[in-house]
């Protein structure tokens, strides 16, 4: 990869997911939550346990104030990973999910960037890897799995559909014919 591009190789993404099952560390949880939700770095870093949990259970949808019209789905696999990680860290409801080991503050943006690069390198993903790579990966695969580009645009907080298409590299794809065969 030269400039930041989505990770298109599903096997590499699955490799990261499999590794996180063995060791549900803060770093894997951070990367996988980013890949599965498309949240911005600042939003991930500000997540507290009370944003993720309702009582003793992980919420199925995160209702964050910055995403009022599109609650963020947490799939069962991700729920299990987060629960194992949060339980192992013994976090209180007001603790940041991605908390610094030295203080009761979230990890820094710089630390988050190092985490992303380290996890990616461990799984053979090279090149310019950063938070945008993870957001683009989320959006690219959401689109490839049939999610409307307008919904992806909302999730990413982008102004236009064309901006979203360029962001995830769809403007470079050759348009394929869509056979719409409506019969009455």
PDB file of C-alpha atoms in Angstrom:
ATOM      1  CA  UNK A   1       0.000   0.000   0.000  1.00  0.00           C
ATOM      2  CA  UNK A   2       1.291   3.497  -0.785  1.00  0.00           C
ATOM      3  CA  UNK A   3      -1.098   6.123   0.552  1.00  0.00           C
ATOM      4  CA  UNK A   4      -3.600   4.855   3.056  1.00  0.00           C
ATOM      5  CA  UNK A   5      -5.870   2.350   1.400  1.00  0.00           C
ATOM      6  CA  UNK A   6      -8.381  -0.108   2.799  1.00  0.00           C
ATOM      7  CA  UNK A   7      -7.148  -3.580   3.694  1.00  0.00           C
ATOM      8  CA  UNK A   8      -8.893  -5.595   1.006  1.00  0.00           C
ATOM      9  CA  UNK A   9      -7.405  -8.984   1.895  1.00  0.00           C
ATOM     10  CA  UNK A  10     -10.020 -10.586   4.131  1.00  0.00           C
ATOM     11  CA  UNK A  11      -7.556 -13.320   5.162  1.00  0.00           C
ATOM     12  CA  UNK A  12      -5.277 -10.730   6.757  1.00  0.00           C
ATOM     13  CA  UNK A  13      -8.195  -9.257   8.666  1.00  0.00           C
ATOM     14  CA  UNK A  14      -9.265 -12.734   9.784  1.00  0.00           C
ATOM     15  CA  UNK A  15      -5.707 -13.404  10.935  1.00  0.00           C
ATOM     16  CA  UNK A  16      -5.929 -10.399  13.267  1.00  0.00           C
ATOM     17  CA  UNK A  17      -9.301 -11.561  14.547  1.00  0.00           C
ATOM     18  CA  UNK A  18      -8.005 -15.082  15.220  1.00  0.00           C
ATOM     19  CA  UNK A  19      -4.974 -13.747  17.084  1.00  0.00           C
ATOM     20  CA  UNK A  20      -7.216 -11.589  19.259  1.00  0.00           C
ATOM     21  CA  UNK A  21      -9.097 -14.692  20.408  1.00  0.00           C
ATOM     22  CA  UNK A  22      -5.910 -16.063  21.917  1.00  0.00           C
ATOM     23  CA  UNK A  23      -4.916 -12.835  23.616  1.00  0.00           C
ATOM     24  CA  UNK A  24      -7.742 -10.308  24.119  1.00  0.00           C
ATOM     25  CA  UNK A  25      -5.394  -7.421  24.761  1.00  0.00           C
ATOM     26  CA  UNK A  26      -6.169  -3.732  24.725  1.00  0.00           C
ATOM     27  CA  UNK A  27      -4.321  -3.427  21.415  1.00  0.00           C
ATOM     28  CA  UNK A  28      -6.313  -6.105  19.596  1.00  0.00           C
ATOM     29  CA  UNK A  29      -9.577  -4.792  21.016  1.00  0.00           C
ATOM     30  CA  UNK A  30      -8.705  -1.314  19.791  1.00  0.00           C
ATOM     31  CA  UNK A  31      -7.861  -2.449  16.259  1.00  0.00           C
ATOM     32  CA  UNK A  32     -10.842  -4.799  15.952  1.00  0.00           C
ATOM     33  CA  UNK A  33     -13.319  -2.290  17.355  1.00  0.00           C
ATOM     34  CA  UNK A  34     -12.029   0.214  14.789  1.00  0.00           C
ATOM     35  CA  UNK A  35     -12.327  -2.338  11.967  1.00  0.00           C
ATOM     36  CA  UNK A  36     -15.835  -3.407  12.982  1.00  0.00           C
ATOM     37  CA  UNK A  37     -17.307   0.041  13.640  1.00  0.00           C
ATOM     38  CA  UNK A  38     -15.568   2.644  11.490  1.00  0.00           C
ATOM     39  CA  UNK A  39     -15.376   5.006  14.458  1.00  0.00           C
ATOM     40  CA  UNK A  40     -12.917   7.882  14.407  1.00  0.00           C
ATOM     41  CA  UNK A  41      -9.839   7.621  16.592  1.00  0.00           C
ATOM     42  CA  UNK A  42     -10.939  10.356  18.988  1.00  0.00           C
ATOM     43  CA  UNK A  43     -14.305   8.622  19.450  1.00  0.00           C
ATOM     44  CA  UNK A  44     -12.667   5.260  20.173  1.00  0.00           C
ATOM     45  CA  UNK A  45     -10.219   6.808  22.613  1.00  0.00           C
ATOM     46  CA  UNK A  46     -13.029   8.520  24.537  1.00  0.00           C
ATOM     47  CA  UNK A  47     -15.085   5.319  24.949  1.00  0.00           C
ATOM     48  CA  UNK A  48     -15.752   4.482  28.579  1.00  0.00           C
ATOM     49  CA  UNK A  49     -16.970   1.185  29.937  1.00  0.00           C
ATOM     50  CA  UNK A  50     -20.376   2.754  30.635  1.00  0.00           C
ATOM     51  CA  UNK A  51     -20.680   3.552  26.892  1.00  0.00           C
ATOM     52  CA  UNK A  52     -20.177  -0.111  26.051  1.00  0.00           C
ATOM     53  CA  UNK A  53     -21.973  -1.830  28.936  1.00  0.00           C
ATOM     54  CA  UNK A  54     -25.500  -1.692  30.212  1.00  0.00           C
ATOM     55  CA  UNK A  55     -25.292  -3.232  33.655  1.00  0.00           C
ATOM     56  CA  UNK A  56     -23.266  -6.422  33.308  1.00  0.00           C
ATOM     57  CA  UNK A  57     -24.003  -6.898  29.605  1.00  0.00           C
ATOM     58  CA  UNK A  58     -22.337  -5.382  26.570  1.00  0.00           C
ATOM     59  CA  UNK A  59     -24.750  -3.321  24.532  1.00  0.00           C
ATOM     60  CA  UNK A  60     -25.689  -4.624  21.106  1.00  0.00           C
ATOM     61  CA  UNK A  61     -25.711  -1.037  19.823  1.00  0.00           C
ATOM     62  CA  UNK A  62     -23.506   1.768  21.071  1.00  0.00           C
ATOM     63  CA  UNK A  63     -25.496   4.972  21.269  1.00  0.00           C
ATOM     64  CA  UNK A  64     -22.874   7.674  21.104  1.00  0.00           C
ATOM     65  CA  UNK A  65     -23.853  11.336  20.973  1.00  0.00           C
ATOM     66  CA  UNK A  66     -21.804  11.912  17.819  1.00  0.00           C
ATOM     67  CA  UNK A  67     -23.691   9.123  16.032  1.00  0.00           C
ATOM     68  CA  UNK A  68     -27.332   9.865  16.951  1.00  0.00           C
ATOM     69  CA  UNK A  69     -28.856   8.598  13.707  1.00  0.00           C
ATOM     70  CA  UNK A  70     -26.744   5.507  13.283  1.00  0.00           C
ATOM     71  CA  UNK A  71     -26.233   3.408  16.407  1.00  0.00           C
ATOM     72  CA  UNK A  72     -23.073   1.345  16.199  1.00  0.00           C
ATOM     73  CA  UNK A  73     -23.629  -2.419  16.068  1.00  0.00           C
ATOM     74  CA  UNK A  74     -21.412  -4.686  18.161  1.00  0.00           C
ATOM     75  CA  UNK A  75     -21.523  -8.223  16.776  1.00  0.00           C
ATOM     76  CA  UNK A  76     -21.438 -11.265  19.118  1.00  0.00           C
ATOM     77  CA  UNK A  77     -17.797 -12.076  18.314  1.00  0.00           C
ATOM     78  CA  UNK A  78     -16.700  -8.529  19.154  1.00  0.00           C
ATOM     79  CA  UNK A  79     -18.876  -8.494  22.278  1.00  0.00           C
ATOM     80  CA  UNK A  80     -17.112 -11.598  23.567  1.00  0.00           C
ATOM     81  CA  UNK A  81     -13.672 -10.139  22.860  1.00  0.00           C
ATOM     82  CA  UNK A  82     -14.475  -6.825  24.555  1.00  0.00           C
ATOM     83  CA  UNK A  83     -16.004  -8.581  27.553  1.00  0.00           C
ATOM     84  CA  UNK A  84     -12.954 -10.813  28.041  1.00  0.00           C
ATOM     85  CA  UNK A  85     -10.621  -7.836  27.735  1.00  0.00           C
ATOM     86  CA  UNK A  86     -12.600  -5.496  30.031  1.00  0.00           C
ATOM     87  CA  UNK A  87     -13.027  -8.275  32.610  1.00  0.00           C
ATOM     88  CA  UNK A  88      -9.303  -9.078  32.559  1.00  0.00           C
ATOM     89  CA  UNK A  89      -8.481  -5.387  33.102  1.00  0.00           C
ATOM     90  CA  UNK A  90     -11.077  -5.016  35.882  1.00  0.00           C
ATOM     91  CA  UNK A  91     -12.269  -1.670  34.500  1.00  0.00           C
ATOM     92  CA  UNK A  92     -14.789   0.432  36.400  1.00  0.00           C
ATOM     93  CA  UNK A  93     -17.816   1.950  34.649  1.00  0.00           C
ATOM     94  CA  UNK A  94     -16.123   5.377  34.428  1.00  0.00           C
ATOM     95  CA  UNK A  95     -12.805   3.991  33.169  1.00  0.00           C
ATOM     96  CA  UNK A  96     -11.765   4.451  29.565  1.00  0.00           C
ATOM     97  CA  UNK A  97     -11.897   1.238  27.588  1.00  0.00           C
ATOM     98  CA  UNK A  98      -8.522   2.005  26.030  1.00  0.00           C
ATOM     99  CA  UNK A  99      -6.843   3.307  29.119  1.00  0.00           C
ATOM    100  CA  UNK A 100      -3.203   4.189  29.573  1.00  0.00           C
ATOM    101  CA  UNK A 101      -1.345   1.844  31.885  1.00  0.00           C
ATOM    102  CA  UNK A 102       0.170   4.806  33.751  1.00  0.00           C
ATOM    103  CA  UNK A 103      -2.921   6.951  34.303  1.00  0.00           C
ATOM    104  CA  UNK A 104      -6.703   6.837  34.314  1.00  0.00           C
ATOM    105  CA  UNK A 105      -6.677   8.588  30.950  1.00  0.00           C
ATOM    106  CA  UNK A 106      -7.193   7.217  27.458  1.00  0.00           C
ATOM    107  CA  UNK A 107      -4.120   6.224  25.515  1.00  0.00           C
ATOM    108  CA  UNK A 108      -2.715   9.023  23.353  1.00  0.00           C
ATOM    109  CA  UNK A 109      -3.315   9.339  19.628  1.00  0.00           C
ATOM    110  CA  UNK A 110       0.369   8.594  19.121  1.00  0.00           C
ATOM    111  CA  UNK A 111       0.122   5.406  21.179  1.00  0.00           C
ATOM    112  CA  UNK A 112      -3.001   4.384  19.249  1.00  0.00           C
ATOM    113  CA  UNK A 113      -1.105   4.897  15.981  1.00  0.00           C
ATOM    114  CA  UNK A 114       1.783   2.750  17.223  1.00  0.00           C
ATOM    115  CA  UNK A 115      -0.698   0.027  18.235  1.00  0.00           C
ATOM    116  CA  UNK A 116      -2.260  -0.021  14.768  1.00  0.00           C
ATOM    117  CA  UNK A 117       1.124  -0.261  13.055  1.00  0.00           C
ATOM    118  CA  UNK A 118       2.358  -3.001  15.410  1.00  0.00           C
ATOM    119  CA  UNK A 119      -0.733  -5.206  15.027  1.00  0.00           C
ATOM    120  CA  UNK A 120      -0.764  -4.709  11.244  1.00  0.00           C
ATOM    121  CA  UNK A 121       2.930  -5.524  10.882  1.00  0.00           C
ATOM    122  CA  UNK A 122       2.509  -8.685  12.968  1.00  0.00           C
ATOM    123  CA  UNK A 123      -0.044  -9.885  10.398  1.00  0.00           C
ATOM    124  CA  UNK A 124       1.874  -9.030   7.251  1.00  0.00           C
ATOM    125  CA  UNK A 125       0.084  -5.795   6.448  1.00  0.00           C
ATOM    126  CA  UNK A 126       2.712  -3.343   5.308  1.00  0.00           C
ATOM    127  CA  UNK A 127       2.840   0.174   3.988  1.00  0.00           C
ATOM    128  CA  UNK A 128       1.174   3.280   5.305  1.00  0.00           C
ATOM    129  CA  UNK A 129      -1.109   1.942   8.047  1.00  0.00           C
ATOM    130  CA  UNK A 130      -3.040   4.257  10.345  1.00  0.00           C
ATOM    131  CA  UNK A 131      -6.512   4.894  11.713  1.00  0.00           C
ATOM    132  CA  UNK A 132      -7.747   5.976   8.288  1.00  0.00           C
ATOM    133  CA  UNK A 133      -6.681   2.580   6.952  1.00  0.00           C
ATOM    134  CA  UNK A 134      -9.001   0.903   9.478  1.00  0.00           C
ATOM    135  CA  UNK A 135     -11.897   3.275   8.758  1.00  0.00           C
ATOM    136  CA  UNK A 136     -11.431   2.797   5.016  1.00  0.00           C
ATOM    137  CA  UNK A 137     -11.313  -0.966   5.519  1.00  0.00           C
ATOM    138  CA  UNK A 138     -14.578  -0.862   7.478  1.00  0.00           C
ATOM    139  CA  UNK A 139     -16.255   1.275   4.816  1.00  0.00           C
ATOM    140  CA  UNK A 140     -14.862  -0.696   1.869  1.00  0.00           C
ATOM    141  CA  UNK A 141     -16.049  -4.042   3.210  1.00  0.00           C
ATOM    142  CA  UNK A 142     -19.394  -2.614   4.320  1.00  0.00           C
ATOM    143  CA  UNK A 143     -19.915  -1.411   0.750  1.00  0.00           C
ATOM    144  CA  UNK A 144     -18.773  -4.741  -0.702  1.00  0.00           C
ATOM    145  CA  UNK A 145     -21.280  -6.484   1.578  1.00  0.00           C
ATOM    146  CA  UNK A 146     -24.194  -4.471   0.235  1.00  0.00           C
ATOM    147  CA  UNK A 147     -24.447  -1.542   2.654  1.00  0.00           C
ATOM    148  CA  UNK A 148     -25.646   1.565   0.836  1.00  0.00           C
ATOM    149  CA  UNK A 149     -22.939   4.155   0.268  1.00  0.00           C
ATOM    150  CA  UNK A 150     -25.264   6.801   1.756  1.00  0.00           C
ATOM    151  CA  UNK A 151     -25.325   4.914   5.085  1.00  0.00           C
ATOM    152  CA  UNK A 152     -21.546   4.538   5.035  1.00  0.00           C
ATOM    153  CA  UNK A 153     -21.264   8.260   4.326  1.00  0.00           C
ATOM    154  CA  UNK A 154     -23.337   9.002   7.446  1.00  0.00           C
ATOM    155  CA  UNK A 155     -21.262   6.683   9.615  1.00  0.00           C
ATOM    156  CA  UNK A 156     -18.033   8.282   8.436  1.00  0.00           C
ATOM    157  CA  UNK A 157     -19.482  11.797   8.893  1.00  0.00           C
ATOM    158  CA  UNK A 158     -18.627  12.844   5.361  1.00  0.00           C
ATOM    159  CA  UNK A 159     -20.409  15.563   3.436  1.00  0.00           C
ATOM    160  CA  UNK A 160     -20.942  13.900   0.087  1.00  0.00           C
ATOM    161  CA  UNK A 161     -21.235  10.443  -1.368  1.00  0.00           C
ATOM    162  CA  UNK A 162     -18.429  11.262  -3.823  1.00  0.00           C
ATOM    163  CA  UNK A 163     -16.134  12.094  -0.892  1.00  0.00           C
ATOM    164  CA  UNK A 164     -16.944   8.722   0.650  1.00  0.00           C
ATOM    165  CA  UNK A 165     -16.348   6.899  -2.627  1.00  0.00           C
ATOM    166  CA  UNK A 166     -12.961   8.594  -3.042  1.00  0.00           C
ATOM    167  CA  UNK A 167     -12.093   7.939   0.611  1.00  0.00           C
ATOM    168  CA  UNK A 168     -12.513   4.187   0.229  1.00  0.00           C
ATOM    169  CA  UNK A 169     -11.125   3.979  -3.294  1.00  0.00           C
ATOM    170  CA  UNK A 170     -14.331   3.333  -5.197  1.00  0.00           C
ATOM    171  CA  UNK A 171     -13.769   6.180  -7.620  1.00  0.00           C
ATOM    172  CA  UNK A 172     -10.975   4.136  -9.214  1.00  0.00           C
ATOM    173  CA  UNK A 173     -13.106   1.076  -9.864  1.00  0.00           C
ATOM    174  CA  UNK A 174     -14.544   0.448 -13.275  1.00  0.00           C
ATOM    175  CA  UNK A 175     -18.293   0.694 -13.042  1.00  0.00           C
ATOM    176  CA  UNK A 176     -19.978  -2.623 -13.545  1.00  0.00           C
ATOM    177  CA  UNK A 177     -23.322  -2.896 -15.189  1.00  0.00           C
ATOM    178  CA  UNK A 178     -26.153  -3.472 -12.790  1.00  0.00           C
ATOM    179  CA  UNK A 179     -28.940  -5.445 -14.321  1.00  0.00           C
ATOM    180  CA  UNK A 180     -32.125  -4.061 -12.868  1.00  0.00           C
ATOM    181  CA  UNK A 181     -34.865  -6.276 -14.229  1.00  0.00           C
ATOM    182  CA  UNK A 182     -38.114  -5.115 -12.709  1.00  0.00           C
ATOM    183  CA  UNK A 183     -40.998  -7.202 -13.945  1.00  0.00           C
ATOM    184  CA  UNK A 184     -44.660  -6.656 -13.414  1.00  0.00           C
TER     185      UNK A 184
END
